[in-house]
Short mmCIF file of C-alpha atoms in Angstrom, two decimals:
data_model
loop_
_atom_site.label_atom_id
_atom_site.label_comp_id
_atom_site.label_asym_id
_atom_site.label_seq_id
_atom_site.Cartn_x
_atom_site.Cartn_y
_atom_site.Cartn_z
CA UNK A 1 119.10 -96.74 176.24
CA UNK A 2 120.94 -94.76 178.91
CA UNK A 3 119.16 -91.79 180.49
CA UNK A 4 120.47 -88.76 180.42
CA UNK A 5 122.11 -87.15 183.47
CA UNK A 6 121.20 -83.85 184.89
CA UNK A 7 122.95 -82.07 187.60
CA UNK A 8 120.24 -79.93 189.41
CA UNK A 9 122.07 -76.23 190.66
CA UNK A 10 119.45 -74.34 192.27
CA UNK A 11 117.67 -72.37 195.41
CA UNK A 12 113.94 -74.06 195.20
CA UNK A 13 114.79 -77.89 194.88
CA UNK A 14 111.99 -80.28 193.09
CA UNK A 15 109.36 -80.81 195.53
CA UNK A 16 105.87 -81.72 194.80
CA UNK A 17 104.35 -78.58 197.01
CA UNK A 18 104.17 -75.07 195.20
CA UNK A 19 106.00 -72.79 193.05
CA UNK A 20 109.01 -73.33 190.70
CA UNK A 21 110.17 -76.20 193.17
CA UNK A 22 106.90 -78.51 192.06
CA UNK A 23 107.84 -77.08 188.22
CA UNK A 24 110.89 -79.01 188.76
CA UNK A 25 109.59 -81.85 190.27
CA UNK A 26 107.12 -82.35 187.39
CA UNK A 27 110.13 -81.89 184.75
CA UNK A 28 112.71 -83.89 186.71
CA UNK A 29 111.33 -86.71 189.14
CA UNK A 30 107.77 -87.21 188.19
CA UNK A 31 108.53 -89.12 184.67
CA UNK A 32 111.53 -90.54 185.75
CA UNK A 33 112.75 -89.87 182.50
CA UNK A 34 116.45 -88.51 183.76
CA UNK A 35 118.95 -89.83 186.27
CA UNK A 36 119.26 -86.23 188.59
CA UNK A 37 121.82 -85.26 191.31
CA UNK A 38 120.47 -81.66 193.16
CA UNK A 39 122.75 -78.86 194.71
CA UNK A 40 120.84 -76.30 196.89
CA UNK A 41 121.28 -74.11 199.44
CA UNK A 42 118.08 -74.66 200.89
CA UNK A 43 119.30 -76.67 204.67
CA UNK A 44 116.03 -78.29 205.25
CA UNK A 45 115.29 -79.94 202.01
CA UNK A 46 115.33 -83.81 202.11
CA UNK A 47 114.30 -86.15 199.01
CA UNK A 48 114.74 -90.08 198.23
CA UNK A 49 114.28 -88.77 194.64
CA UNK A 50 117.54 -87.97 194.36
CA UNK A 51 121.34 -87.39 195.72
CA UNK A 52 121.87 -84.23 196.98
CA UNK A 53 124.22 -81.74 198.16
CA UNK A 54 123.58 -78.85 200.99
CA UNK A 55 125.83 -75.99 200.29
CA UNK A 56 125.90 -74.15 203.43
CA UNK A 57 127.59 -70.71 204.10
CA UNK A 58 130.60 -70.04 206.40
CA UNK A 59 129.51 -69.24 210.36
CA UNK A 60 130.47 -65.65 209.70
CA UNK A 61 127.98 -65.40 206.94
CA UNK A 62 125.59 -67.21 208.63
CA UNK A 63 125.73 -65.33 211.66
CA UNK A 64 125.43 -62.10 210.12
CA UNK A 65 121.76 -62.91 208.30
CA UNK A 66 120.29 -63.62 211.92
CA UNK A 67 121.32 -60.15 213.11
CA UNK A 68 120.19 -55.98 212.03
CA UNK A 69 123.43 -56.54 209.49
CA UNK A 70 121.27 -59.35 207.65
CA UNK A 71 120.74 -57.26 204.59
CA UNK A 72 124.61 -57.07 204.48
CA UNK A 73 125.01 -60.77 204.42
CA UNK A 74 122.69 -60.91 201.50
CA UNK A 75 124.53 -58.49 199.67
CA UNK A 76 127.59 -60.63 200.01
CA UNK A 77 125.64 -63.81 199.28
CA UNK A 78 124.23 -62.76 196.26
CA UNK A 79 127.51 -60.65 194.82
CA UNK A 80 130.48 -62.98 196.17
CA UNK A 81 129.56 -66.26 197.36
CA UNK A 82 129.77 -67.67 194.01
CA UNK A 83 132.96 -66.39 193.36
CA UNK A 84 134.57 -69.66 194.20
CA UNK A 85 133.28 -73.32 193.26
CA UNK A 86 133.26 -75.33 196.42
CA UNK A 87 135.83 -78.56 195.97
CA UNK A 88 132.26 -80.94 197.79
CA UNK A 89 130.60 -79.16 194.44
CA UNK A 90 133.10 -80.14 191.73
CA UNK A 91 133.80 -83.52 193.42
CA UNK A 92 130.10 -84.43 193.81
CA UNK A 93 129.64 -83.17 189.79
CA UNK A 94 132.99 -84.88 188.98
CA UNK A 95 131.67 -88.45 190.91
CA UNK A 96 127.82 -88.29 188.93
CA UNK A 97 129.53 -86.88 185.86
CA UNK A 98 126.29 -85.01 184.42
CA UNK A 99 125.17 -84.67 180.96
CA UNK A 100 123.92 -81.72 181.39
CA UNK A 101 124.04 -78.60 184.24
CA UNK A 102 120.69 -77.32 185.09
CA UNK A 103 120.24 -74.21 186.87
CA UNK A 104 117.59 -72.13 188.71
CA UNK A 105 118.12 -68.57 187.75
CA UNK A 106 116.73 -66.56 190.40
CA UNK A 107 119.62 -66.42 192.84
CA UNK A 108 123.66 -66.64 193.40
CA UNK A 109 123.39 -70.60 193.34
CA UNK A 110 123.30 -70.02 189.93
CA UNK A 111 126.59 -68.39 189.20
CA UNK A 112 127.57 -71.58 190.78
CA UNK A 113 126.09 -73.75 188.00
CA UNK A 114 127.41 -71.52 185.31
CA UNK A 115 131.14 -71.67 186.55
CA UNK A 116 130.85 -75.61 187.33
CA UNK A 117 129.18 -76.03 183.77
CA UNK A 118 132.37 -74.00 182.31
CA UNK A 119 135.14 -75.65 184.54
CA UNK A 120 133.80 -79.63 182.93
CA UNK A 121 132.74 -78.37 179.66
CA UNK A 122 129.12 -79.35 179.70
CA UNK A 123 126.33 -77.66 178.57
CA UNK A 124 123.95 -75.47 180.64
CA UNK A 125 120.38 -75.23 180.82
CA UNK A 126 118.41 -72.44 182.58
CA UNK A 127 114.93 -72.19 184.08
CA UNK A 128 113.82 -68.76 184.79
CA UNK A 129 110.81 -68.25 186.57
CA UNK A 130 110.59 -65.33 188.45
CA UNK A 131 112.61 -61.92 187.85
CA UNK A 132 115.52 -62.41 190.73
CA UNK A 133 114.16 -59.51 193.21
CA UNK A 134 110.81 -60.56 194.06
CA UNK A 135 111.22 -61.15 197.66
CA UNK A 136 115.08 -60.51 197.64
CA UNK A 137 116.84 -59.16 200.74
CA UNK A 138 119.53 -57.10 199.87
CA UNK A 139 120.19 -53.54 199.16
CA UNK A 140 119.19 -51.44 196.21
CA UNK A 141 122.72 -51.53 194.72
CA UNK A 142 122.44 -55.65 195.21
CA UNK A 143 118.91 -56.08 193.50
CA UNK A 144 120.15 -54.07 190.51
CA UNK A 145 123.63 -56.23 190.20
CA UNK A 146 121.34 -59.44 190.53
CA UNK A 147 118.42 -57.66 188.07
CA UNK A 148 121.84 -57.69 185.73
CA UNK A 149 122.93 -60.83 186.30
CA UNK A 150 119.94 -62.49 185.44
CA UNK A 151 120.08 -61.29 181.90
CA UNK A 152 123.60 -62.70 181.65
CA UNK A 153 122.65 -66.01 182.88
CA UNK A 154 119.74 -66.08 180.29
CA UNK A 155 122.66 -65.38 178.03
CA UNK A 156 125.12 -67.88 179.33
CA UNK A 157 122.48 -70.77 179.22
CA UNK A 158 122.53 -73.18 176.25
CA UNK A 159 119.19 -73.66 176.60
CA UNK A 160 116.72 -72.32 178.38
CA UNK A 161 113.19 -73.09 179.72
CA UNK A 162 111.17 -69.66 180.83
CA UNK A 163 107.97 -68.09 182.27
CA UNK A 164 109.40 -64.77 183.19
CA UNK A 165 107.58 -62.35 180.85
CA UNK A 166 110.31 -59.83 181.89
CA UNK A 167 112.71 -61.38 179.31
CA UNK A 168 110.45 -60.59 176.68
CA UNK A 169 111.30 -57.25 176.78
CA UNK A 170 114.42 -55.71 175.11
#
């Protein structure tokens, strides 16, 4: 029987430490039930679990979050960035051609998944853990787009795994 494929989008990669990372880890890798490629943005995460892709952001960008204009950077990160789906993205789902697109909800990455998932016509699953601002940089504006946003990924995903007791309401 083949295994299904999923194609991991998110900002906390499986990894058996803490958090929604090790959540992943237990869903994904531990069983070895699924065949998984992972797409983060997080540069110093390394597994033989799994292919992976770094996305990194441009030297500008980069730049910026190191400096007093950081918050600035974020703002752009989490409203723009994932305007446009990187061609190492679409190749890299194109080459494992996924099953399914999972995503982790909390951040921009996941605008990502949701465009990629639309552009090959494959469905989309969502884990939300935590409501997007806790520990966000950004500005007030920013944290209210992304406090938005997160509802319409909820909304977007086919299905969805959650412990955000935020959702709950409304």
């Amino acid at each position: 029987m083949k295994r299904p494929r999923v194609f991991l989008v998110t900002s906390n990669p499986p990894a058996d430490e803490m958090g929604g990372g090790m959540l992943l880890y237990r869903k994904f890798f531990e069983r070895r039930d699924y065949d998984q490629f992972v797409v983060t943005d997080k540069l110093d995460y390394q597994t033989q679990d799994a292919p992976f892709l770094t996305l990194r952001h441009g030297p500008v960008v980069t730049r910026l979050s190191k400096t007093r204009f950081s918050l600035f950077a974020h703002d752009y990160i989490h409203t723009l960035a994932s305007r446009r789906i990187p061609e190492s993205l679409i190749a890299a789902a194109e080459t494992f051609r996924p099953d399914v697109i999972m995503m982790g909800a909390e951040t921009w990455i996941a605008d990502l998944a949701i465009r990629l998932a639309r552009r090959l016509q494959i469905p989309l699953g969502g884990h939300f853990m935590d409501w997007p601002t806790f520990g966000m940089l950004g500005h007030r504006v920013t944290k209210r787009y992304c406090s938005l946003r997160f509802r319409q990924r909820y909304l977007a995903s086919d299905l969805s795994f959650w412990f955000c007791p935020v959702l709950l309401q409304k």
